[in-house]
Coordinates of C-alpha atoms in Angstrom, one line a residue:
Chain A
M249 CA -12.9 29.8 4.8
R250 CA -13.5 27.8 1.8
E251 CA -10.4 28.6 0.5
N252 CA -8.5 27.6 3.6
F253 CA -10.2 24.3 3.2
V254 CA -9.0 23.4 -0.5
K255 CA -5.5 25.0 0.6
D256 CA -6.1 21.8 2.8
I257 CA -7.3 19.4 1.2
D258 CA -4.7 19.6 -1.8
L259 CA -1.7 19.1 1.4
L260 CA -3.4 16.5 2.2
K261 CA -3.8 14.4 -1.4
E262 CA -0.2 15.5 -1.6
M263 CA 0.4 13.6 1.5
F264 CA -2.0 10.5 -0.1
S265 CA -0.1 10.6 -3.0
V266 CA 3.3 10.4 -1.0
M267 CA 2.1 7.4 1.0
G268 CA 0.8 5.8 -2.7
I269 CA 4.4 6.4 -4.0
K270 CA 6.0 4.4 -1.0
S271 CA 3.2 1.5 -0.9
Q272 CA 4.6 0.5 -4.4
Q273 CA 8.0 0.7 -3.4
V274 CA 7.0 -1.6 -0.6
I275 CA 5.5 -3.8 -2.9
K276 CA 8.4 -3.7 -5.9
L277 CA 11.4 -4.4 -3.3
A278 CA 8.9 -6.9 -2.0
V279 CA 8.2 -8.8 -4.9
E280 CA 11.6 -8.5 -6.3
S281 CA 13.5 -9.6 -3.1
L282 CA 11.3 -12.8 -3.6
K283 CA 11.9 -13.3 -7.1
E284 CA 16.2 -12.6 -6.6
Q285 CA 16.2 -14.1 -3.1
N286 CA 17.6 -11.2 -1.7
L287 CA 16.8 -11.5 2.1
E288 CA 18.1 -7.2 2.2
K289 CA 15.7 -6.2 -0.4
A290 CA 13.0 -7.8 1.9
N291 CA 14.0 -6.0 5.3
Q292 CA 13.6 -2.8 3.6
A293 CA 10.1 -3.5 2.0
I294 CA 9.2 -4.2 5.9
K295 CA 11.2 -0.9 6.9
L296 CA 9.5 1.0 4.1
D297 CA 6.1 0.4 5.6
D298 CA 6.8 2.0 8.9
E299 CA 6.6 5.6 6.6
V300 CA 3.4 3.9 5.0
D301 CA 2.2 3.9 8.5
E302 CA 3.5 6.8 10.2
L303 CA 1.6 8.6 6.9
E304 CA -1.4 7.0 7.4
Y305 CA -1.2 8.4 11.2
E306 CA -0.9 11.7 10.5
I307 CA -3.2 12.1 7.3
E308 CA -5.8 10.7 9.3
N309 CA -5.3 13.2 12.1
K310 CA -5.4 16.2 9.6
C311 CA -7.8 14.9 8.0
L312 CA -10.1 14.8 11.8
L313 CA -8.9 18.6 12.7
L314 CA -10.3 19.6 9.1
I315 CA -13.3 18.6 9.5
A316 CA -14.1 19.8 13.1
L317 CA -12.4 23.1 12.7
Q318 CA -14.1 23.7 9.0
Q319 CA -16.8 21.9 9.1
P320 CA -17.1 21.5 5.1
I321 CA -20.3 20.2 3.6
A322 CA -21.4 17.9 0.6
K323 CA -18.8 17.2 -1.9
D324 CA -16.2 18.8 0.4
L325 CA -17.1 16.7 3.4
R326 CA -17.3 13.6 1.0
S327 CA -13.8 14.6 0.2
V328 CA -12.4 14.3 3.6
G329 CA -14.3 11.0 4.4
T330 CA -12.7 9.6 1.3
L331 CA -9.5 10.3 2.4
L332 CA -9.9 8.6 5.7
K333 CA -11.0 5.6 4.0
V334 CA -9.0 5.3 1.4
I335 CA -5.8 5.9 3.0
T336 CA -6.6 3.0 5.7
D337 CA -6.6 0.9 2.0
M338 CA -3.1 1.8 1.1
E339 CA -1.9 1.3 4.5
R340 CA -2.8 -2.7 3.7
V341 CA -1.7 -2.7 0.9
G342 CA 2.0 -1.5 2.3
D343 CA 0.8 -4.5 4.8
Y344 CA 0.6 -7.2 1.9
G345 CA 4.0 -6.3 1.1
V346 CA 5.4 -6.6 4.3
N347 CA 3.5 -9.8 4.3
I348 CA 5.3 -11.2 0.9
A349 CA 8.4 -10.1 2.0
K350 CA 8.7 -12.4 5.3
V351 CA 7.5 -15.0 2.4
T352 CA 10.6 -14.2 0.9
L353 CA 12.8 -13.7 4.7
A354 CA 11.0 -17.6 5.3
I355 CA 12.0 -19.4 2.0
G356 CA 15.4 -17.9 2.4
N357 CA 18.1 -19.4 0.0
E358 CA 16.1 -22.7 -0.5
K359 CA 16.1 -23.0 -4.3
L360 CA 13.1 -21.9 -5.7
I361 CA 10.5 -24.7 -7.3
K362 CA 10.2 -22.9 -10.4
P363 CA 11.3 -19.4 -12.1
L364 CA 8.8 -16.6 -11.1
V365 CA 6.8 -15.4 -14.1
D366 CA 3.2 -14.6 -12.9
I367 CA 3.7 -13.4 -9.7
P368 CA 6.4 -10.5 -11.5
K369 CA 3.5 -10.4 -14.2
M370 CA 0.3 -9.6 -11.5
T371 CA 3.3 -7.3 -9.9
A372 CA 3.5 -5.0 -13.3
I373 CA -0.3 -5.2 -13.3
I374 CA -1.0 -4.0 -10.0
E375 CA 1.8 -1.3 -10.5
E376 CA 0.0 -0.4 -12.6
M377 CA -3.7 -0.1 -11.5
L378 CA -1.8 1.3 -8.2
D379 CA -0.2 4.8 -11.0
K380 CA -3.5 4.8 -12.6
S381 CA -5.6 5.1 -8.9
M382 CA -3.5 7.5 -7.5
E383 CA -3.6 10.1 -11.2
S384 CA -7.4 9.3 -10.8
F385 CA -7.5 10.7 -7.1
M386 CA -5.5 13.5 -8.1
K387 CA -7.7 14.2 -11.2
E388 CA -10.8 13.2 -9.6
N389 CA -11.1 10.9 -13.1
I390 CA -13.8 8.7 -12.5
Q391 CA -13.5 7.1 -16.1
L392 CA -9.6 5.5 -15.1
A393 CA -11.0 5.0 -11.6
R394 CA -13.2 2.6 -13.5
S395 CA -10.6 1.3 -16.1
V396 CA -8.4 0.5 -13.0
A397 CA -11.3 -1.5 -10.7
E398 CA -12.1 -3.1 -14.4
M399 CA -8.4 -4.5 -14.8
D400 CA -8.8 -6.3 -11.4
D401 CA -10.3 -9.1 -13.4
Q402 CA -7.2 -9.3 -15.1
V403 CA -5.7 -10.1 -11.7
D404 CA -8.3 -12.5 -10.7
A405 CA -7.6 -14.7 -13.6
L406 CA -3.7 -14.3 -12.9
Y407 CA -4.5 -15.4 -9.5
E408 CA -6.1 -18.5 -10.6
S409 CA -3.6 -19.7 -13.1
I410 CA -0.8 -19.6 -10.3
N411 CA -3.6 -21.2 -7.8
D412 CA -3.8 -24.2 -11.1
E413 CA 0.2 -24.4 -11.9
L414 CA 1.6 -24.5 -8.4
L415 CA -1.7 -27.1 -7.2
E416 CA -0.1 -29.3 -10.2
I417 CA 2.9 -29.2 -8.9
M418 CA 2.2 -30.0 -5.6
V419 CA 0.7 -33.7 -6.8
K420 CA 3.2 -34.2 -8.4
N421 CA 5.7 -33.3 -6.1
P422 CA 4.5 -33.3 -3.4
S423 CA 7.8 -33.1 -0.5
V424 CA 7.8 -29.2 -2.5
S425 CA 4.1 -28.1 -0.7
K426 CA 5.2 -25.9 1.6
Q427 CA 7.3 -23.8 -0.5
A428 CA 4.1 -24.0 -3.3
T429 CA 1.8 -22.7 -0.2
S430 CA 4.1 -20.3 0.8
L431 CA 3.7 -18.8 -3.6
L432 CA 0.6 -19.1 -3.3
L433 CA 0.1 -17.1 -0.7
V434 CA 1.9 -13.9 -2.3
A435 CA -0.2 -14.7 -5.3
R436 CA -3.3 -13.8 -2.6
H437 CA -1.6 -11.0 -1.1
L438 CA -1.4 -9.7 -4.5
E439 CA -4.6 -10.4 -5.5
R440 CA -5.8 -8.6 -2.2
I441 CA -3.6 -5.7 -3.0
A442 CA -5.6 -5.7 -6.3
D443 CA -8.8 -5.2 -4.3
H444 CA -7.8 -2.6 -2.4
T445 CA -6.6 -0.7 -5.1
T446 CA -10.2 -1.7 -6.2
N447 CA -11.9 0.2 -2.9
I448 CA -9.5 3.0 -2.7
C449 CA -11.0 3.9 -7.0
E450 CA -15.0 3.4 -6.1
R451 CA -14.2 5.9 -3.0
I452 CA -13.1 7.9 -6.1
I453 CA -16.2 7.6 -7.9
Y454 CA -18.2 8.4 -4.9
M455 CA -16.2 11.2 -4.0
V456 CA -16.7 13.0 -6.8
T457 CA -20.6 11.8 -8.2
G458 CA -22.2 11.1 -4.6
E459 CA -22.8 7.3 -5.6
R460 CA -21.7 4.3 -4.3
V461 CA -20.6 1.8 -6.3
E462 CA -19.3 -1.6 -6.7
I463 CA -17.4 -2.8 -9.5
N464 CA -16.7 -6.2 -9.9
Chain B
M134 CA -23.8 21.0 23.1
R135 CA -21.5 18.1 24.5
E136 CA -24.4 17.0 25.8
N137 CA -25.5 16.0 22.4
F138 CA -22.1 14.7 21.8
V139 CA -22.3 12.4 24.4
K140 CA -25.6 11.7 23.3
D141 CA -24.7 10.9 19.8
I142 CA -21.6 8.9 20.5
D143 CA -23.4 6.9 22.3
L144 CA -25.7 6.0 19.7
L145 CA -22.7 5.2 17.3
K146 CA -21.6 2.7 19.6
E147 CA -24.8 1.1 19.8
M148 CA -24.8 1.2 16.0
F149 CA -21.5 -0.3 16.2
S150 CA -21.9 -3.2 18.5
V151 CA -25.1 -4.6 16.3
M152 CA -22.5 -4.7 13.3
G153 CA -20.5 -6.3 15.5
I154 CA -23.1 -9.0 16.2
K155 CA -24.0 -9.3 12.9
S156 CA -20.3 -9.9 11.8
Q157 CA -19.8 -12.7 14.0
Q158 CA -22.9 -14.3 13.1
V159 CA -21.3 -14.0 9.8
I160 CA -18.3 -16.2 10.7
K161 CA -20.0 -18.5 12.9
L162 CA -22.6 -18.8 9.9
A163 CA -19.6 -19.5 7.4
V164 CA -17.9 -22.0 9.6
E165 CA -20.6 -24.1 10.0
S166 CA -21.3 -24.0 7.4
L167 CA -18.0 -25.6 5.9
K168 CA -18.0 -27.6 8.9
E169 CA -21.3 -29.0 8.3
Q170 CA -21.1 -28.8 4.3
N171 CA -24.5 -26.4 4.5
L172 CA -24.4 -24.7 1.5
E173 CA -27.9 -22.4 3.0
K174 CA -25.9 -21.5 6.0
A175 CA -22.8 -20.3 3.9
N176 CA -25.7 -18.9 1.1
Q177 CA -26.8 -17.1 4.9
A178 CA -23.6 -16.0 5.8
I179 CA -22.8 -14.0 2.6
K180 CA -25.9 -12.1 2.4
L181 CA -26.0 -10.9 6.3
D182 CA -22.6 -9.5 5.2
D183 CA -24.7 -6.7 2.9
E184 CA -25.8 -5.7 6.4
V185 CA -22.7 -5.1 7.8
D186 CA -21.8 -3.4 4.8
E187 CA -24.8 -1.2 5.3
L188 CA -24.2 -0.2 9.2
E189 CA -20.4 0.9 8.0
Y190 CA -21.7 3.0 5.8
E191 CA -24.2 4.7 8.2
I192 CA -22.5 4.8 10.7
E193 CA -19.5 6.6 8.5
N194 CA -21.7 9.4 6.9
K195 CA -22.9 10.1 10.6
C196 CA -19.5 10.3 12.2
L197 CA -18.8 12.7 9.6
L198 CA -21.5 14.8 10.2
L199 CA -21.1 14.7 13.8
I200 CA -17.6 16.1 13.5
A201 CA -18.5 18.8 11.2
L202 CA -21.3 19.7 13.4
Q203 CA -19.6 19.8 17.1
Q204 CA -16.6 19.9 16.1
P205 CA -15.2 17.7 19.4
I206 CA -11.8 17.5 20.7
A207 CA -9.1 16.0 22.5
K208 CA -10.7 12.8 23.4
D209 CA -14.2 13.4 21.9
L210 CA -12.5 13.7 18.8
R211 CA -10.4 10.4 19.3
S212 CA -13.6 8.4 19.8
V213 CA -14.8 9.4 16.3
G214 CA -12.3 8.6 15.0
T215 CA -11.4 5.8 16.2
L216 CA -15.1 5.0 15.5
L217 CA -14.3 5.4 11.8
K218 CA -11.9 3.1 11.8
V219 CA -13.2 0.5 13.8
I220 CA -15.6 0.0 11.6
T221 CA -13.8 -0.2 8.7
D222 CA -11.6 -3.4 10.5
M223 CA -15.6 -4.5 11.8
E224 CA -16.1 -4.7 8.2
R225 CA -13.3 -6.5 7.2
V226 CA -14.3 -9.3 9.5
G227 CA -17.5 -9.8 7.7
D228 CA -15.9 -10.1 4.6
Y229 CA -13.4 -12.9 5.6
G230 CA -16.6 -14.8 6.6
V231 CA -17.6 -14.0 3.6
N232 CA -14.8 -15.7 2.0
I233 CA -14.8 -18.5 4.3
A234 CA -18.7 -18.7 3.1
K235 CA -17.5 -18.9 -0.8
V236 CA -14.9 -21.3 0.1
T237 CA -18.0 -23.9 1.9
L238 CA -19.8 -23.3 -1.8
A239 CA -16.8 -24.4 -3.8
I240 CA -16.0 -27.1 -2.2
G241 CA -19.7 -28.4 -2.0
N242 CA -20.9 -31.7 -1.4
E243 CA -17.0 -33.2 -2.1
K244 CA -16.1 -35.1 1.1
L245 CA -13.9 -33.5 3.7
I246 CA -10.5 -35.2 3.6
K247 CA -10.2 -34.8 8.1
P248 CA -12.8 -33.7 10.2
L249 CA -12.2 -30.3 11.2
V250 CA -11.6 -29.7 14.3
D251 CA -8.7 -26.8 14.6
I252 CA -10.9 -24.4 12.7
P253 CA -13.9 -24.8 14.8
K254 CA -11.4 -24.2 17.2
M255 CA -9.9 -21.0 15.9
T256 CA -13.0 -19.7 15.1
A257 CA -14.2 -19.9 19.1
I258 CA -11.3 -18.1 20.4
I259 CA -11.5 -15.3 17.7
E260 CA -15.8 -15.3 18.8
E261 CA -14.4 -14.9 22.3
M262 CA -12.0 -12.1 20.8
L263 CA -14.6 -10.2 18.9
D264 CA -17.4 -10.4 22.4
K265 CA -14.4 -9.2 24.4
S266 CA -13.2 -6.6 22.3
M267 CA -16.6 -5.1 21.9
E268 CA -17.7 -5.1 25.1
S269 CA -13.7 -3.6 25.9
F270 CA -14.9 -0.9 23.3
M271 CA -18.5 -0.1 25.4
K272 CA -17.2 0.0 28.5
E273 CA -13.4 1.9 27.4
N274 CA -11.7 -1.1 29.2
I275 CA -8.6 -1.1 28.2
Q276 CA -7.0 -3.7 30.4
L277 CA -9.7 -5.9 28.6
A278 CA -8.5 -4.8 25.1
R279 CA -4.9 -5.7 26.0
S280 CA -6.2 -8.7 27.1
V281 CA -8.1 -9.5 23.6
A282 CA -5.1 -8.0 21.6
E283 CA -2.8 -11.0 23.8
M284 CA -5.4 -13.7 22.7
D285 CA -4.4 -13.2 19.1
D286 CA -1.0 -15.8 20.2
Q287 CA -3.3 -18.4 20.2
V288 CA -5.1 -17.7 17.3
D289 CA -1.4 -17.7 15.8
A290 CA -0.4 -21.3 17.2
L291 CA -3.4 -22.4 16.0
Y292 CA -3.3 -21.0 12.0
E293 CA 1.1 -22.9 12.6
S294 CA -0.8 -26.0 13.8
I295 CA -3.1 -26.3 11.2
N296 CA -0.6 -25.1 8.1
D297 CA 1.5 -27.9 9.3
E298 CA -0.8 -30.7 9.3
L299 CA -2.6 -29.7 6.0
L300 CA 1.0 -29.4 4.5
E301 CA 1.6 -33.2 5.4
I302 CA -1.2 -34.2 4.7
M303 CA -0.5 -32.8 1.0
V304 CA 2.4 -34.8 0.8
K305 CA 0.9 -38.1 2.0
N306 CA -1.7 -37.6 -0.4
P307 CA -1.0 -34.9 -3.0
S308 CA -4.7 -35.4 -4.3
V309 CA -6.0 -33.7 -2.0
S310 CA -4.1 -30.9 -2.7
K311 CA -6.5 -28.3 -4.0
Q312 CA -8.9 -28.9 -1.7
A313 CA -6.2 -28.7 1.6
T314 CA -5.3 -25.5 0.3
S315 CA -8.9 -24.1 0.4
L316 CA -8.8 -25.4 4.3
L317 CA -5.2 -23.7 4.8
L318 CA -6.9 -20.2 3.1
V319 CA -9.7 -20.7 5.3
A320 CA -7.3 -20.7 8.9
R321 CA -5.8 -17.6 7.3
H322 CA -8.4 -16.3 6.9
L323 CA -9.4 -16.4 10.4
E324 CA -6.1 -15.9 11.4
R325 CA -6.5 -12.0 10.0
I326 CA -10.0 -11.9 11.7
A327 CA -7.8 -12.0 14.8
D328 CA -5.9 -9.4 13.3
H329 CA -8.5 -7.2 13.0
T330 CA -10.1 -8.1 16.3
T331 CA -6.2 -6.7 16.9
N332 CA -6.6 -3.6 15.7
I333 CA -9.9 -3.2 17.2
C334 CA -8.2 -3.2 20.9
E335 CA -5.4 -1.2 19.5
R336 CA -7.6 1.5 18.7
I337 CA -10.0 0.9 21.9
I338 CA -6.4 1.5 23.8
Y339 CA -5.7 5.1 21.8
M340 CA -9.1 6.4 22.3
V341 CA -9.5 5.8 26.0
T342 CA -5.3 6.7 26.7
G343 CA -3.7 9.0 23.3
E344 CA -1.5 6.8 22.9
R345 CA -1.0 4.5 20.1
V346 CA 0.3 1.2 21.0
E347 CA 1.4 -2.2 18.5
I348 CA 0.4 -5.2 21.2
N349 CA 2.5 -8.2 18.8

């Protein structure tokens, strides 16, 4: 019985890992689309997110059935409970990627008010956070999970700096306010992605230790 | 056996209903705190959200145990699965309320750049959406759920109008850009709350009919 459970949960973890890779691609495509003003990439990002949504739905159904059929207890039950939670966070990660892609579509070919520097920098950190959170999930490595959650501070600091810079630009040149607030929203979406990744890491720690933590 | 399940799920629904009422209070307090620049109310909102988080955690644990112990199938399994999802959305609703309260704390006693009109209007619609979504959940009324999801369009329209208005203010008077972008963020948080309420309604329809829908 327990053997079946282990096999099933491993399969579900693999599915979640695929979901994570796809969500990362959504964000990568979305930020690239913004930087390069490439509307086709923006549309690709939006389309790819449908696959993320589909995986969430499949994993959720399999998790519920697994609990009902195998009645896991203690850590096993926490593992399935964790999966049910982290897929929700990962689905949101993809959604924020879509929001960014939609900003690209809204800005279109209109000249960017400045070359994007901090937004790609923020994205690079987030990609690393997502990578490491997936690794810590697969390996149940709570030290790694903790270190990822701590990276959230870097993202927050970049968000503040983007915020200040864009406000300054708006004050100097009010006519670009519309695009500046759109870019501000992109930074905000990225900051939220980091928050969801932090949630995932907190959940991993709960799965392994049974203790609820709130990092940051 | 099924009798026990019905009793348990009814209790969980009641708990969710309490969670919904508390989340609504968080938003109400947060928006009032902003409108009245009442920092104490902002802190009350932030504190109350802890109770929302606590309820999410309790309901989640009870749901997982319920599935494991009673092995519900078909609609019963969908009901527990729905609960697991809607508590996540409701928890986010509370979080966005906290974000709004934090804007109040950041603006502090600094004079508001304009009396708030559309933001309270948006909040009133959201309160109605939350009320009706809870009612449709308790009564499993999918017509009501559908009508709530459709109200999301009104919220989106108000968001667009607030967006335009604040951008215009910034263009005319760049020195208020900082507060204007903060208020823009509040409108964005409210718009996200309506999205989560829409998610809840889509889930209710899935629970009752077994069919996945996406409204809006």
